[in-house]
PDB file of C-alpha atoms in Angstrom:
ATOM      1  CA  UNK A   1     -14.091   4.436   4.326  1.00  0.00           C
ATOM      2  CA  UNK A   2     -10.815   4.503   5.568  1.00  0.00           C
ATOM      3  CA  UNK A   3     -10.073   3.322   9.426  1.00  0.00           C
ATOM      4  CA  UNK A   4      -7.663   6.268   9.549  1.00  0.00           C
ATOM      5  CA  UNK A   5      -8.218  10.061   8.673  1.00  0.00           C
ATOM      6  CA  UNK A   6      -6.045  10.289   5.397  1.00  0.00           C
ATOM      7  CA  UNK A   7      -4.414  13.967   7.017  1.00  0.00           C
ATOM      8  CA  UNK A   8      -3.118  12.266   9.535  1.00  0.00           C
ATOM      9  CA  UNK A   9      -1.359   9.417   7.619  1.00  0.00           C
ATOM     10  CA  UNK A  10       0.022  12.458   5.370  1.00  0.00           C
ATOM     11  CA  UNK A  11       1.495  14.354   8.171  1.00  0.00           C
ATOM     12  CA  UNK A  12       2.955  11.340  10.170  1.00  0.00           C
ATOM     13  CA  UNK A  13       4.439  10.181   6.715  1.00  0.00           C
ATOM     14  CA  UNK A  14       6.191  13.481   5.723  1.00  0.00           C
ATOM     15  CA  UNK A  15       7.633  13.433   9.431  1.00  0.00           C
ATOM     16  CA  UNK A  16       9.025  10.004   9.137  1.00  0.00           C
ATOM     17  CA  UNK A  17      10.706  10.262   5.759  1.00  0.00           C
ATOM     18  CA  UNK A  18      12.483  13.794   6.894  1.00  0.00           C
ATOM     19  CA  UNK A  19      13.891  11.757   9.822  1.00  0.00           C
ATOM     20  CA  UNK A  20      14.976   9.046   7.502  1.00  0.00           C
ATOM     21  CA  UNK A  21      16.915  11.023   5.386  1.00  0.00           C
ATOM     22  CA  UNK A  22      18.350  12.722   8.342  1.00  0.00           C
ATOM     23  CA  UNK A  23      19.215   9.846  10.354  1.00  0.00           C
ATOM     24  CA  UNK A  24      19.391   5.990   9.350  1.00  0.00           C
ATOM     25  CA  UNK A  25      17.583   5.638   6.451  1.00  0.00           C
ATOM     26  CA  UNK A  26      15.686   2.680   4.738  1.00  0.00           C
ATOM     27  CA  UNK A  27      16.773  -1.071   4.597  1.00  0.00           C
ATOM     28  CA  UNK A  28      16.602  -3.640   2.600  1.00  0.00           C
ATOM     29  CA  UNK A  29      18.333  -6.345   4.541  1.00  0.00           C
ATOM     30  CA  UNK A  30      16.282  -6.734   7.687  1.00  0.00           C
ATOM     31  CA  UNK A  31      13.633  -9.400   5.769  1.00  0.00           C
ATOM     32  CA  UNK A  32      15.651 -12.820   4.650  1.00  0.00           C
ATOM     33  CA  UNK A  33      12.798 -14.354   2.406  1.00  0.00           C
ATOM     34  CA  UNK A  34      10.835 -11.771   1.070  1.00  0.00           C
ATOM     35  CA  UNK A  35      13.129  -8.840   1.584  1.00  0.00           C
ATOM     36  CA  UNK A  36      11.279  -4.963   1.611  1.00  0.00           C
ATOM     37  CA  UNK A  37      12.901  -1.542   1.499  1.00  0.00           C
ATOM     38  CA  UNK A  38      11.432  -0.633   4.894  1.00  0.00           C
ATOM     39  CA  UNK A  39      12.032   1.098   8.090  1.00  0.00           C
ATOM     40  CA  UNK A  40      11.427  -0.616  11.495  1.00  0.00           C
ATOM     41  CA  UNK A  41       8.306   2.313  13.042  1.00  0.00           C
ATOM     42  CA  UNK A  42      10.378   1.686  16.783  1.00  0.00           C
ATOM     43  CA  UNK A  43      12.999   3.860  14.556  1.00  0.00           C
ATOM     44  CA  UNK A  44      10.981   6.570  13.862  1.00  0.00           C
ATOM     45  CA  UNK A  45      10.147   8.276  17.060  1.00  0.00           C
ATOM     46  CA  UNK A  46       7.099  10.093  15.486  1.00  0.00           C
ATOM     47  CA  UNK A  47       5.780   7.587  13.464  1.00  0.00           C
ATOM     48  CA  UNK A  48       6.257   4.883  16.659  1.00  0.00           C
ATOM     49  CA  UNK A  49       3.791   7.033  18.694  1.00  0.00           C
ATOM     50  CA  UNK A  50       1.170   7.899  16.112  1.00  0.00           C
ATOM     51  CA  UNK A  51       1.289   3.794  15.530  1.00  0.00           C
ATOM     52  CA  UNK A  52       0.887   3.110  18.773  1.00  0.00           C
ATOM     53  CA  UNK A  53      -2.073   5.269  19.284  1.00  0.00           C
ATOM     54  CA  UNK A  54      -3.666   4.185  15.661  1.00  0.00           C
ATOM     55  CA  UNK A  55      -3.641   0.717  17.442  1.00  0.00           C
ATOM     56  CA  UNK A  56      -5.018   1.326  20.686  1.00  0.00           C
ATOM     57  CA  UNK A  57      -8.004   3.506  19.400  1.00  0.00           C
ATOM     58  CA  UNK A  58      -8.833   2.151  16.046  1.00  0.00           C
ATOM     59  CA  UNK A  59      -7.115  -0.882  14.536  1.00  0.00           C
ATOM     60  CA  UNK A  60      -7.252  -3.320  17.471  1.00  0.00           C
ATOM     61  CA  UNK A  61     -11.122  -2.572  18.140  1.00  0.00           C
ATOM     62  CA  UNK A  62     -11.226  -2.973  14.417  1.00  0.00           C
ATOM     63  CA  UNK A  63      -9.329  -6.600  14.392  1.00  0.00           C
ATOM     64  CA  UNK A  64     -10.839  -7.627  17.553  1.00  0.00           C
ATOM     65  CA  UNK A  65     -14.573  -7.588  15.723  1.00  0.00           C
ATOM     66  CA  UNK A  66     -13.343  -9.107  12.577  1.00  0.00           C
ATOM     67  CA  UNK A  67     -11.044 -11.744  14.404  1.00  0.00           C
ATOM     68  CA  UNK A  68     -12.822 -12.605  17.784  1.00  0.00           C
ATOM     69  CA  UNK A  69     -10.371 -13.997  20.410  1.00  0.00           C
ATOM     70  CA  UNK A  70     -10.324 -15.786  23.877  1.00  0.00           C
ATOM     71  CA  UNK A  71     -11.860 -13.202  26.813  1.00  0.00           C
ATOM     72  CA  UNK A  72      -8.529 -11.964  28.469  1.00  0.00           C
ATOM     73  CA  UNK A  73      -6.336 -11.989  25.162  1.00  0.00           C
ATOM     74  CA  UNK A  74      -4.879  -9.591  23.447  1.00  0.00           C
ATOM     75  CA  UNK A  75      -3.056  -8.399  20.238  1.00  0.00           C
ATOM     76  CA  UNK A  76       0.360  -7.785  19.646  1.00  0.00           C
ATOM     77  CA  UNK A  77       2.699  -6.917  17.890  1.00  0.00           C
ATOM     78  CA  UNK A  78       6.056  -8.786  16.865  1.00  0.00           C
ATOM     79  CA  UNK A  79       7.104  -6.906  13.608  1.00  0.00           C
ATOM     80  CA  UNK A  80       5.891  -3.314  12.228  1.00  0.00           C
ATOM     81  CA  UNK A  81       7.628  -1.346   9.208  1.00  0.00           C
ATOM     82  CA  UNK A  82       7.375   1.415   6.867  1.00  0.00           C
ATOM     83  CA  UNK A  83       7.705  -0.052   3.271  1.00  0.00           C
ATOM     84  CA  UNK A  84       8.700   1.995   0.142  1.00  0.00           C
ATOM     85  CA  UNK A  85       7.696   0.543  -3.404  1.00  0.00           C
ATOM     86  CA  UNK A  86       8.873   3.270  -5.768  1.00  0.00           C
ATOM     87  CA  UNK A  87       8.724   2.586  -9.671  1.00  0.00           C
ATOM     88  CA  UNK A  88      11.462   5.313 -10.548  1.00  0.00           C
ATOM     89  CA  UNK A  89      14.023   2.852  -9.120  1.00  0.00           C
ATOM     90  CA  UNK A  90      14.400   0.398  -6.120  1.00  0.00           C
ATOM     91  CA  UNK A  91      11.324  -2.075  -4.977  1.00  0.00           C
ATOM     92  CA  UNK A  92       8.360  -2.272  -6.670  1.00  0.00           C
ATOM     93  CA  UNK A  93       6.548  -5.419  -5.787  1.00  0.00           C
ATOM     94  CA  UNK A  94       6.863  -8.670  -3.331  1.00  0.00           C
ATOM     95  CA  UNK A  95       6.930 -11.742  -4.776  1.00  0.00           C
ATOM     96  CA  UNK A  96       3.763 -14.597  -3.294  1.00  0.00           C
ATOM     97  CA  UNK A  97       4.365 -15.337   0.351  1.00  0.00           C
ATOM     98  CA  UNK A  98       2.946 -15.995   3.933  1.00  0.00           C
ATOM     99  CA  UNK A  99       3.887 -13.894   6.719  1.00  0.00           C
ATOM    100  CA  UNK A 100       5.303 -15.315   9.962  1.00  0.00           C
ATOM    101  CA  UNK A 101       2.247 -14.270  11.825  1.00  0.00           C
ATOM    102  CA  UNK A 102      -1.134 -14.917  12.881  1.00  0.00           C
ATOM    103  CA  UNK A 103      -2.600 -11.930  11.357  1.00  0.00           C
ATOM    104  CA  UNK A 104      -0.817  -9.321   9.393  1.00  0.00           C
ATOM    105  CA  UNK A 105      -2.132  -6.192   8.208  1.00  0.00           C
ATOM    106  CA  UNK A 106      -1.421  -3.156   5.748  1.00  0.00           C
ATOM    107  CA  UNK A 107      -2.383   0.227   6.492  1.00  0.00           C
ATOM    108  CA  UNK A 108      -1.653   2.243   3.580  1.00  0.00           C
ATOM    109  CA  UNK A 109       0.078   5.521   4.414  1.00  0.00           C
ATOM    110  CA  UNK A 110      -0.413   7.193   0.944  1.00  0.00           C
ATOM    111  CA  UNK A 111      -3.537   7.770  -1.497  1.00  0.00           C
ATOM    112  CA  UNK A 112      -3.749   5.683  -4.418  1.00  0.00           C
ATOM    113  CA  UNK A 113      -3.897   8.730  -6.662  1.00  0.00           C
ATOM    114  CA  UNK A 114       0.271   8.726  -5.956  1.00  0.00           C
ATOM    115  CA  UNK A 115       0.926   5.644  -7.428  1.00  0.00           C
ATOM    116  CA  UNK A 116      -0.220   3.469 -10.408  1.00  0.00           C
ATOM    117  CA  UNK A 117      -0.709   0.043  -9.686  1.00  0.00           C
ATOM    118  CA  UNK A 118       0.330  -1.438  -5.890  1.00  0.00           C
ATOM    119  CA  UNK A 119      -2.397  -2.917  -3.702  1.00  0.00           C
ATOM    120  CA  UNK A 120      -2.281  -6.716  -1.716  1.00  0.00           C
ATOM    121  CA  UNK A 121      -2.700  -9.550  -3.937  1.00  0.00           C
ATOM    122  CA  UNK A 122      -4.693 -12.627  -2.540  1.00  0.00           C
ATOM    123  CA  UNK A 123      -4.658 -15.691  -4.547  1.00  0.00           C
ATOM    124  CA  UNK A 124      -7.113 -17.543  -2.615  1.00  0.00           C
ATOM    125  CA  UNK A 125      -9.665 -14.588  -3.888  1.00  0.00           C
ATOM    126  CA  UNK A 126      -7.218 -13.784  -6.958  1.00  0.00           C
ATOM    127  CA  UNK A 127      -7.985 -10.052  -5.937  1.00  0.00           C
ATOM    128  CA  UNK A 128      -6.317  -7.118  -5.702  1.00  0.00           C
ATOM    129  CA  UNK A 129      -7.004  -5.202  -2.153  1.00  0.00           C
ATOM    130  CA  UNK A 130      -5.731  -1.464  -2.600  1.00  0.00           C
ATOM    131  CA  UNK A 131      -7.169   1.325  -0.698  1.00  0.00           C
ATOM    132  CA  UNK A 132      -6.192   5.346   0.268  1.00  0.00           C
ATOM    133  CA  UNK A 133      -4.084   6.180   3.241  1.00  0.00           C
ATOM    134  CA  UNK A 134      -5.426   5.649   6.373  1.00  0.00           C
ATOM    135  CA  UNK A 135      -7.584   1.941   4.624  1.00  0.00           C
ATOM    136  CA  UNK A 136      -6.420  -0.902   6.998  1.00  0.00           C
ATOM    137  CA  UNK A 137      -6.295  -4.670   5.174  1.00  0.00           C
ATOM    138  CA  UNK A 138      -5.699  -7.225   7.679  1.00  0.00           C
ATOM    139  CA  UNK A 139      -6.188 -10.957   6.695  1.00  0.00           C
ATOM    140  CA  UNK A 140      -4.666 -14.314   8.607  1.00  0.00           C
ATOM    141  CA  UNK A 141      -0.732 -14.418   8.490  1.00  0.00           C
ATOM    142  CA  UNK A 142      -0.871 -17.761   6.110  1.00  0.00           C
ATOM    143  CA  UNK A 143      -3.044 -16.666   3.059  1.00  0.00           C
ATOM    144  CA  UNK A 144      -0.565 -16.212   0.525  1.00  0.00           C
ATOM    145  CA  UNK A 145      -0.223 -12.906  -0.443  1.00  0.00           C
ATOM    146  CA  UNK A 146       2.155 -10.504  -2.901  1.00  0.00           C
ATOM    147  CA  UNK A 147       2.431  -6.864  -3.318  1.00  0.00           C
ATOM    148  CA  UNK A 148       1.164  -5.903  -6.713  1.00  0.00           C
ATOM    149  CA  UNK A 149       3.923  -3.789  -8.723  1.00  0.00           C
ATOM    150  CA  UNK A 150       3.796  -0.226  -8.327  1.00  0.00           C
ATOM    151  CA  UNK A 151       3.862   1.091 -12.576  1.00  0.00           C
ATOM    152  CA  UNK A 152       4.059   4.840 -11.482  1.00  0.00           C
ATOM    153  CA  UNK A 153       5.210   6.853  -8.260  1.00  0.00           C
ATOM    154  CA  UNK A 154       5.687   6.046  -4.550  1.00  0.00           C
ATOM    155  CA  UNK A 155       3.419   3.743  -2.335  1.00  0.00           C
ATOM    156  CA  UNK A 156       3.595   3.361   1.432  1.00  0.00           C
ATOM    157  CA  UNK A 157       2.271   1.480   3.985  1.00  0.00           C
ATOM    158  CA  UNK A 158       2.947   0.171   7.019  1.00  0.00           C
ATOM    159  CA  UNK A 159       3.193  -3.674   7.407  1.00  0.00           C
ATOM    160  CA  UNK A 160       2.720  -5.543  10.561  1.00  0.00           C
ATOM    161  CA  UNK A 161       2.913  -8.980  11.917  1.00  0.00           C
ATOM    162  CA  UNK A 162       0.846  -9.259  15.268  1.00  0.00           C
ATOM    163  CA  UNK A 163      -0.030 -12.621  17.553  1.00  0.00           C
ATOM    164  CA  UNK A 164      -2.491 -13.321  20.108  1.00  0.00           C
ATOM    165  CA  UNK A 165      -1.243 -13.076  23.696  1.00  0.00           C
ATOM    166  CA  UNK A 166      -3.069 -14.895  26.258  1.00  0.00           C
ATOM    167  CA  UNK A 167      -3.541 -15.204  29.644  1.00  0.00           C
ATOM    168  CA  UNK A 168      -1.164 -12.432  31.663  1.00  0.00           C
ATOM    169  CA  UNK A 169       0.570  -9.708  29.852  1.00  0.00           C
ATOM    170  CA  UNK A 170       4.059  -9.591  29.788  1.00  0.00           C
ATOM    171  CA  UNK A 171       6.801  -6.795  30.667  1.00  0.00           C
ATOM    172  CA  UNK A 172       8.116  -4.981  26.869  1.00  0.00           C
ATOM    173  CA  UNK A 173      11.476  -5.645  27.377  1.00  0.00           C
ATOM    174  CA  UNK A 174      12.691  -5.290  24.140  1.00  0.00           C
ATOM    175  CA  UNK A 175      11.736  -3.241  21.041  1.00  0.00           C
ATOM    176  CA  UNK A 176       8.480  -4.780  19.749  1.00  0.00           C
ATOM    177  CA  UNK A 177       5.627  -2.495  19.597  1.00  0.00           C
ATOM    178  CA  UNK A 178       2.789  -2.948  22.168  1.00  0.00           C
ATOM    179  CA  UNK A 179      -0.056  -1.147  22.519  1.00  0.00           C
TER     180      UNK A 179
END
């Protein structure tokens, strides 16, 4: 079952791609190695505080139980983006990689019924993890990984980068995402 309800991802996603055509668009520069056409969420205003909450009341409870920490720490987040694979034109896969993190997840923001083909590729399992919108796959930040290519339509998902804070929380004082 999906961590998410799949409604929810669907609303949140229309609102953020109306205010990316109205205001600043996707990217595909902010990633030097393994470059995505994404949006940062701190960008989108109403995806940024449906994140937020999503973390707080589901996904951290979630990662906490399958990645048990320190008493007193906490997770965080250091990177989190909307990604577009569309197979009309533009991205449609990520080459094999590790993420600068120490865990990383996907929450997909679409169902699979959109798309043909997509999903997280693991080659220590050499499986294919793809699930409907609101399915979280989180997995340690060094397992090599690649986004499968997308053969039909338009997949999203949200891709973050988190790290274990310990000891005293510190003041946001730039954009990063905390929750």
């Amino acid at each position: 079952p999906a961590a998410l309800p799949s409604l929810s991802c669907a609303t949140v996603l229309a609102e953020s791609i109306k205010h990316l055509t109205i205001n600043s668009g996707w990217s595909t520069a902010r990633h030097y190695a393994v470059p995505t056409t994404d949006a940062p969420v701190y960008t989108i205003p109403p995806l940024l505080s449906w994140f937020n909450d999503a973390l707080s009341s589901t996904i951290f409870p979630l990662l906490e139980a399958q990645f048990p920490q320190q008493p007193g720490s906490r997770f965080r987040v250091l990177d989190a983006f909307l990604v577009k694979y569309d197979a009309a034109g533009g991205q449609r896969r990520l080459p094999l990689h590790v993420d600068q993190s120490v865990i990383s997840i996907t929450l997909a923001m679409n169902d699979i019924s959109a798309y043909e083909g997509g999903g997280t590729y693991f080659m220590h399992s050499d499986r294919v993890e793809k699930t409907n919108a609101g399915g979280v796959v989180s997995f340690e930040g060094r397992a090599e990984h690649a986004g499968e290519s997308i053969n039909e339509g338009v997949r999203y998902i949200i891709a973050a980068f988190l790290w274990v804070e310990t000891g005293k929380p510190r003041r946001n004082r730039n954009r990063m995402i905390l929750a």
